[in-house]
PDB file of C-alpha atoms in Angstrom:
ATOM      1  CA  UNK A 263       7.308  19.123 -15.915  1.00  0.00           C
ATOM      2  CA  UNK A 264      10.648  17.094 -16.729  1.00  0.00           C
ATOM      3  CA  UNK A 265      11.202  19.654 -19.892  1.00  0.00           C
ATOM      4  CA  UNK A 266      10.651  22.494 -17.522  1.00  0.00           C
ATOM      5  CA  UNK A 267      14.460  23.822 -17.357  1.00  0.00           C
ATOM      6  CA  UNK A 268      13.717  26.480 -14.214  1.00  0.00           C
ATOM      7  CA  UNK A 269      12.637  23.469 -12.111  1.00  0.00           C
ATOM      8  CA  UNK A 270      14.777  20.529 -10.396  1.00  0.00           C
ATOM      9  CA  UNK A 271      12.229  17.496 -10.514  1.00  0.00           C
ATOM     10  CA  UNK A 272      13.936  15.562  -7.618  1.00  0.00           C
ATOM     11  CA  UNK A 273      12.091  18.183  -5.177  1.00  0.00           C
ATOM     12  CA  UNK A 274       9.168  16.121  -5.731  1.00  0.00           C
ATOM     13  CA  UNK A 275      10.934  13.496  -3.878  1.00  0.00           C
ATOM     14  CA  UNK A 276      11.616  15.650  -1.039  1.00  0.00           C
ATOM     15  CA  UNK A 277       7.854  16.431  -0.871  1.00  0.00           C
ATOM     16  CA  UNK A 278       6.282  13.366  -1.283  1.00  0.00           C
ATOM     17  CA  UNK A 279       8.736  12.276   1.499  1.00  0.00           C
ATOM     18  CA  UNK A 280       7.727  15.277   3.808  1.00  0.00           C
ATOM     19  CA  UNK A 281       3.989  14.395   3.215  1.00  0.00           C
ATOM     20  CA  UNK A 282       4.558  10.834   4.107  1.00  0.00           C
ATOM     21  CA  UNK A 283       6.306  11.217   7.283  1.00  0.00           C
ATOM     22  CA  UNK A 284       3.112  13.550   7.812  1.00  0.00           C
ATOM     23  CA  UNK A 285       0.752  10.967   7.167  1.00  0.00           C
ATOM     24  CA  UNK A 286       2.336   8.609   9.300  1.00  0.00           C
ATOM     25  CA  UNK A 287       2.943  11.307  12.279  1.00  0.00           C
ATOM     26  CA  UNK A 288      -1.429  12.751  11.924  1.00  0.00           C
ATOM     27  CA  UNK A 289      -2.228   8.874  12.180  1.00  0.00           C
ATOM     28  CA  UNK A 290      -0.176   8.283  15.322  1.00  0.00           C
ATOM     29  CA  UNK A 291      -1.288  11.668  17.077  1.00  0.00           C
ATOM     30  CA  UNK A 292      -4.899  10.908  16.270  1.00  0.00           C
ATOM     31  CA  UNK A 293      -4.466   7.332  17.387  1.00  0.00           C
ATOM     32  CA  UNK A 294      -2.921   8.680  20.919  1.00  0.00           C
ATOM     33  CA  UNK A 295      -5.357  11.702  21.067  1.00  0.00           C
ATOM     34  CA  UNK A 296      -8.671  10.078  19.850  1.00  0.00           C
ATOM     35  CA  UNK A 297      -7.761   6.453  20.247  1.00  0.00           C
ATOM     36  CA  UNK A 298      -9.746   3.923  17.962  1.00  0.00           C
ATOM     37  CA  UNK A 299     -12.305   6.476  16.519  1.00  0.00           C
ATOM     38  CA  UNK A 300      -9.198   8.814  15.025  1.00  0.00           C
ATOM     39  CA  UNK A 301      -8.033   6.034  14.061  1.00  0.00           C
ATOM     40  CA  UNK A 302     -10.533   4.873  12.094  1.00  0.00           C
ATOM     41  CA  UNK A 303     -11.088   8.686  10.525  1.00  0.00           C
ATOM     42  CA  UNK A 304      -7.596   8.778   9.403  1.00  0.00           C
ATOM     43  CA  UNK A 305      -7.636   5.275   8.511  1.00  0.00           C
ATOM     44  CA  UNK A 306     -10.885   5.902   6.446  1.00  0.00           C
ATOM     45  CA  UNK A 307      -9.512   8.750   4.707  1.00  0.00           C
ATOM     46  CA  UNK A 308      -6.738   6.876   4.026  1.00  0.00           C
ATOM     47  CA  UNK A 309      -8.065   4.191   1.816  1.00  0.00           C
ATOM     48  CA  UNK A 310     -10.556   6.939   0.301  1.00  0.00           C
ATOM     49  CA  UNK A 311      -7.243   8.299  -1.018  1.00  0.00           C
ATOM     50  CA  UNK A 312      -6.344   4.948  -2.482  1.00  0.00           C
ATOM     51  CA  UNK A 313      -9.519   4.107  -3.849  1.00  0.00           C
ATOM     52  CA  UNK A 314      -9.509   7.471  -6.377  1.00  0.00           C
ATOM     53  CA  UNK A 315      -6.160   6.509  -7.240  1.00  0.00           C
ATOM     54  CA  UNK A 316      -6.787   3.299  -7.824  1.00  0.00           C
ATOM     55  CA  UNK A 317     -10.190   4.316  -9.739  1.00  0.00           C
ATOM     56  CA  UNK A 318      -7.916   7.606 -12.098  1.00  0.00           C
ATOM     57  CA  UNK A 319      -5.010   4.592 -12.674  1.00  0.00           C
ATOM     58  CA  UNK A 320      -7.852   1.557 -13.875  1.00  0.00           C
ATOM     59  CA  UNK A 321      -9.564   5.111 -15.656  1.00  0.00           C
ATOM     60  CA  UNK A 322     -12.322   3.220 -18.469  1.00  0.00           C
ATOM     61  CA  UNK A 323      -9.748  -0.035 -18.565  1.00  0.00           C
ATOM     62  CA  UNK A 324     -11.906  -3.698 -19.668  1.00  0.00           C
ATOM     63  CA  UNK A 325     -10.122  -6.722 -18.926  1.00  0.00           C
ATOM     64  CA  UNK A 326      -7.802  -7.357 -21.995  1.00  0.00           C
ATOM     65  CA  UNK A 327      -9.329 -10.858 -23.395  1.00  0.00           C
ATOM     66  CA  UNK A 328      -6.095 -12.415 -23.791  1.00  0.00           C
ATOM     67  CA  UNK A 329      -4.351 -11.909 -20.272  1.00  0.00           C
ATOM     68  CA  UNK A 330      -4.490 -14.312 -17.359  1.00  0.00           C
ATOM     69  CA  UNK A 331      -5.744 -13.292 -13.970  1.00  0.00           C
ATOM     70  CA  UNK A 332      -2.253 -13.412 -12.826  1.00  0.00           C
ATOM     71  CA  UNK A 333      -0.860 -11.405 -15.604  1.00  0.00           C
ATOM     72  CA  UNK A 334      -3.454  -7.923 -14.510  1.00  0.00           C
ATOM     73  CA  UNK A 335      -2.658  -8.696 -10.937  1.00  0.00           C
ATOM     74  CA  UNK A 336       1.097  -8.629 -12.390  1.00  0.00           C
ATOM     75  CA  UNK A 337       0.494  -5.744 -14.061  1.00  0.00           C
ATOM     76  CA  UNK A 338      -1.652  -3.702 -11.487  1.00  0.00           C
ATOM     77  CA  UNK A 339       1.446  -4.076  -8.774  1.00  0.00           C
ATOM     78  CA  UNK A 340       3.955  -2.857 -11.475  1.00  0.00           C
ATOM     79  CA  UNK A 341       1.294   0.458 -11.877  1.00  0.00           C
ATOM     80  CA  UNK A 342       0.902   0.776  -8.301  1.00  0.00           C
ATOM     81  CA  UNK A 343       4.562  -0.135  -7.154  1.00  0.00           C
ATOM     82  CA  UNK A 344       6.242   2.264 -10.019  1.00  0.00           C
ATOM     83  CA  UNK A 345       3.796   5.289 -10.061  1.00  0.00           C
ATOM     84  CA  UNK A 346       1.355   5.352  -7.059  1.00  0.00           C
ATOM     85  CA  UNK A 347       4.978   4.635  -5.103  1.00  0.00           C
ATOM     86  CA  UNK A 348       7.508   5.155  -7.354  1.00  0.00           C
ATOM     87  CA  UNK A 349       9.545   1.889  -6.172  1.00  0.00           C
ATOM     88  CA  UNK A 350      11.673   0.271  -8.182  1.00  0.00           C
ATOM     89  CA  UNK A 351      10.106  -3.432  -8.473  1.00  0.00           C
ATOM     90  CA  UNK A 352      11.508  -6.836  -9.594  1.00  0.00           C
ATOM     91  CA  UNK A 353       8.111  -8.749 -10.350  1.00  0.00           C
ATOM     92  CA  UNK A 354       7.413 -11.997 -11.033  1.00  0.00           C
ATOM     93  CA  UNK A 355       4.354 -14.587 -12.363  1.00  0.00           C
ATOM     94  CA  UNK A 356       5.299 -17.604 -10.338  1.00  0.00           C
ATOM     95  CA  UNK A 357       2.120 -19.353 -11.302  1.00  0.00           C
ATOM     96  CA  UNK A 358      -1.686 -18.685 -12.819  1.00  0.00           C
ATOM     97  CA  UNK A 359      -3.148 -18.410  -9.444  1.00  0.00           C
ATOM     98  CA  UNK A 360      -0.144 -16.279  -7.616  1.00  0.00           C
ATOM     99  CA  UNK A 361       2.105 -13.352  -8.359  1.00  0.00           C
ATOM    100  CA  UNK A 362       5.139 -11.514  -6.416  1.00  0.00           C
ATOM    101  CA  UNK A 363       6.845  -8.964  -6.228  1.00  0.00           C
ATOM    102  CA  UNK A 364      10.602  -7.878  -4.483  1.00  0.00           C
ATOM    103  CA  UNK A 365      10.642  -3.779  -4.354  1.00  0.00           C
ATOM    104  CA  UNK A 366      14.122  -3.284  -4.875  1.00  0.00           C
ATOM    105  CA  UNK A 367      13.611   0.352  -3.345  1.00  0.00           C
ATOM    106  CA  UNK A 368      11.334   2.541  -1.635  1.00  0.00           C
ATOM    107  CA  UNK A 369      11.363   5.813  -1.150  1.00  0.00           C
ATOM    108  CA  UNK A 370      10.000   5.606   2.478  1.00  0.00           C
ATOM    109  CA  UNK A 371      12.604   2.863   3.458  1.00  0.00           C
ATOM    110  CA  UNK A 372      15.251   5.434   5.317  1.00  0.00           C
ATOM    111  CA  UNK A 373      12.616   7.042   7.056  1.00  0.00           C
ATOM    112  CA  UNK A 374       9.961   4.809   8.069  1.00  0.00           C
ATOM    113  CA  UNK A 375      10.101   2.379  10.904  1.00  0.00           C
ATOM    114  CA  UNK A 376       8.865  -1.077  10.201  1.00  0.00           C
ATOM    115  CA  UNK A 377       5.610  -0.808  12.010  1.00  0.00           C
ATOM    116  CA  UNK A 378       5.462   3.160  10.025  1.00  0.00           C
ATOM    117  CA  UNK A 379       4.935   0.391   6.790  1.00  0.00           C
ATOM    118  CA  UNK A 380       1.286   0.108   7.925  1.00  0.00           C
ATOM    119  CA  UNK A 381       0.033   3.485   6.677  1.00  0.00           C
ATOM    120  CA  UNK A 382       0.061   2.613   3.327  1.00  0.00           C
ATOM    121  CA  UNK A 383      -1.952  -0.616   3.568  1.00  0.00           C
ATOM    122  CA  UNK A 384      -4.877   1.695   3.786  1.00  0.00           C
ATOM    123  CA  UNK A 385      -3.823   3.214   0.603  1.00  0.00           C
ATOM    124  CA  UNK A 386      -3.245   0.140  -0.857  1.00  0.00           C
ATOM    125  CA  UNK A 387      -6.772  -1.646   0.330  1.00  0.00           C
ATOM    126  CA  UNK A 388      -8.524   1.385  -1.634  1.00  0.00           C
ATOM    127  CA  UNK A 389      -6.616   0.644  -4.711  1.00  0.00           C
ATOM    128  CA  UNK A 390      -7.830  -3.191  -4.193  1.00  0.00           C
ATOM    129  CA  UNK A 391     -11.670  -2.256  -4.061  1.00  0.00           C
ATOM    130  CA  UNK A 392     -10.684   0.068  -6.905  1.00  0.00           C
ATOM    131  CA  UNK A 393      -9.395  -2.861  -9.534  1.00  0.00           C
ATOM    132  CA  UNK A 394     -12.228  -5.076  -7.401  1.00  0.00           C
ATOM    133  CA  UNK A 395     -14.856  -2.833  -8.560  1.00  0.00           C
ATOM    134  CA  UNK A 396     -13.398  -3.151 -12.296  1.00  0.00           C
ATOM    135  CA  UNK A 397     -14.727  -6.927 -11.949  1.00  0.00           C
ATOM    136  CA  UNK A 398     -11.025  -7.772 -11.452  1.00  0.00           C
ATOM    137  CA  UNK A 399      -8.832  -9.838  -9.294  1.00  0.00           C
ATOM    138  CA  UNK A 400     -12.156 -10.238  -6.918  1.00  0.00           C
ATOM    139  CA  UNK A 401     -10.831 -13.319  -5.104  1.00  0.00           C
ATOM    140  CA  UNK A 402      -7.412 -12.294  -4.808  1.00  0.00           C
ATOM    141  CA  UNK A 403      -5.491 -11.170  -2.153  1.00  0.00           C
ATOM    142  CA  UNK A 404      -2.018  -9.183  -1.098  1.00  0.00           C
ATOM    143  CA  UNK A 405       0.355 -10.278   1.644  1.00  0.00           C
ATOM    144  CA  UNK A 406       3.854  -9.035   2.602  1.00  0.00           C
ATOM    145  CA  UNK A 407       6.680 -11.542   3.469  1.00  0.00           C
ATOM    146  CA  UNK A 408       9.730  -8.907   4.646  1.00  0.00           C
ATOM    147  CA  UNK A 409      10.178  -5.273   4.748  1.00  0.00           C
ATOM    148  CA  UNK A 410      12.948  -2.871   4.424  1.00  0.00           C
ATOM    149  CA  UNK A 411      12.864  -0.889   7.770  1.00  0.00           C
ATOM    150  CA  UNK A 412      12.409  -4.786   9.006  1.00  0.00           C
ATOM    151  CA  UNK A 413      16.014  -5.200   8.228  1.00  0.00           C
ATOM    152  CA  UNK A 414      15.370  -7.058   4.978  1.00  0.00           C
ATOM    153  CA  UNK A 415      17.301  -6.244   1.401  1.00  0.00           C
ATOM    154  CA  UNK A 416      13.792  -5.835  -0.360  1.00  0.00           C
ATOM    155  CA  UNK A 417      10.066  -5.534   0.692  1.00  0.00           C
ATOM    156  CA  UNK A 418       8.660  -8.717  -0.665  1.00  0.00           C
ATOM    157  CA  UNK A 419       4.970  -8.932  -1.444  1.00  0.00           C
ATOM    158  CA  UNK A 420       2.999 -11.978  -2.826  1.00  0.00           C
ATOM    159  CA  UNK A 421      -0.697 -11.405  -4.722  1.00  0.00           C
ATOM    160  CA  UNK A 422      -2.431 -15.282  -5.178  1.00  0.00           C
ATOM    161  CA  UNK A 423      -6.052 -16.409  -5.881  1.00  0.00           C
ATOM    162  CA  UNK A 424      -7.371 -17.075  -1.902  1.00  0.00           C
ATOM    163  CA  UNK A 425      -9.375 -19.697  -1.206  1.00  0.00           C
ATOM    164  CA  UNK A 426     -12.107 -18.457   0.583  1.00  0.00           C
ATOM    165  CA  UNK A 427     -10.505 -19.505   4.196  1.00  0.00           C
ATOM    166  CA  UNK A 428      -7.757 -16.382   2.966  1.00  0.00           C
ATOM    167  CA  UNK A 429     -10.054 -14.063   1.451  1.00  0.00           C
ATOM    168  CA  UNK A 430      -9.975 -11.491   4.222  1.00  0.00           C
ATOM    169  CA  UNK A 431      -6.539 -11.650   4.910  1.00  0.00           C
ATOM    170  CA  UNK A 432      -5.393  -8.325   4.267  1.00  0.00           C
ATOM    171  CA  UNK A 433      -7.710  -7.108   5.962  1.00  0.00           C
ATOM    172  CA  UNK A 434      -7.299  -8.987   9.382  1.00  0.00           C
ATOM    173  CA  UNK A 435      -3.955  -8.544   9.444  1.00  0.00           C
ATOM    174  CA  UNK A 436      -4.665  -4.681   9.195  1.00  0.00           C
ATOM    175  CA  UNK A 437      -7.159  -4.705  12.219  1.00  0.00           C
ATOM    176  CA  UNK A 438      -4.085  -6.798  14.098  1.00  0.00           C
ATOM    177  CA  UNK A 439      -1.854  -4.157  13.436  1.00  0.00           C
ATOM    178  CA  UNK A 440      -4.541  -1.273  14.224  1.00  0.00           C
ATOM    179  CA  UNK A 441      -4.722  -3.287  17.533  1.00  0.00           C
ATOM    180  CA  UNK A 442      -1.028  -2.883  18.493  1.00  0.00           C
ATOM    181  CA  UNK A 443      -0.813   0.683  17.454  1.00  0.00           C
ATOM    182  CA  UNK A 444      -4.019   1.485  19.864  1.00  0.00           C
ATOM    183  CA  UNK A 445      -2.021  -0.307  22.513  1.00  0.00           C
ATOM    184  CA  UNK A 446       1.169   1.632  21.994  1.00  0.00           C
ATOM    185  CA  UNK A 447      -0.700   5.258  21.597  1.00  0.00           C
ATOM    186  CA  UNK A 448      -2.432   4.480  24.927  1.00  0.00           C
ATOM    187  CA  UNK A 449       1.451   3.547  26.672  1.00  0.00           C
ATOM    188  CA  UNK A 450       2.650   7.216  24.889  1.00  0.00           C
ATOM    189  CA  UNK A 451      -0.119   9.071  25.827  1.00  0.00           C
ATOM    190  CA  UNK A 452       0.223   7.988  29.237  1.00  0.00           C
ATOM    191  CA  UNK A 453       3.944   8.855  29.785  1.00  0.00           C
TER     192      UNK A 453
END
């Protein structure tokens, strides 16, 4: 497509931004219309999504003998963070058992608000049973520590080996979130 001289590839952008403010705006009306069961559809479809990603971007991959858990889990975020998102990453291996990440920019970051963010953790947790299903990274987890539309200079995400006190994180923190946003979709559709 980039050789293509009768197309501008920076339309994508303003696509794949459309369709994201879409996913984020069919999640909220189903959460005020339906309450916790559209929710969960959208929510289901969601991670669906991220799991055939994350299955077509692992495609017939073996773990490579010679690199450290925290080296694929390294290397997975780069994939994820640079194509699935195309975000500009600074990444780092700060020790065997734990890996992080700064996204530099995103290209949801001028239009999402900071509680918007929580769309694409369903994306995300697909592309986690995806690599998980690989027989990788099984007792790892994902964690953010600031966001852009929080008012931070870079998203900041940390991937580490959980002990098995942490191993659901991710996914507690998600059903918090899912929580609040039930909360505020029953306060809109009551105004």
């Amino acid at each position: 497509m980039l050789a293509k001289t009768d197309f501008d590839p920076s339309v994508l952008w303003i696509w794949g931004t459309m369709q994201a403010m879409a996913v984020i705006r069919v999640l909220k009306a189903c959460e005020r219309e339906f309450g916790g069961e559209g929710q969960r559809v959208v929510k289901e479809a969601l991670r669906d999504t991220g799991r055939d990603i994350g299955r077509q971007m692992m495609g017939s991959l073996e773990k490579p003998e010679k690199l450290s858990d925290a080296e694929i889990a390294s290397f997975f975020a780069t994939v994820v963070n640079c194509i699935a998102y195309a975000s500009l990453e600074e990444p780092s291996i700060d020790s065997g058992d734990k890996v992080s990440f700064h996204i530099l920019w995103c290209p949801h970051q001028d239009y999402y608000a900071a509680f918007d963010c929580r769309v694409q953790r369903y994306f995300v947790q697909g592309m986690l049973e995806a690599v998980k299903e690989k027989g990788l990274l099984a007792d790892w987890q994902v964690r953010f520590t600031q966001t852009i539309p929080a008012g931070a200079e870079t998203c900041r995400f940390e991937l580490w080996r959980a002990p098995d006190d942490e191993k659901s994180q991710w996914e507690k923190y998600s059903e918090q979130l899912e929580a609040k946003a039930l909360e505020i979709a029953q306060r809109e559709a009551g105004e």
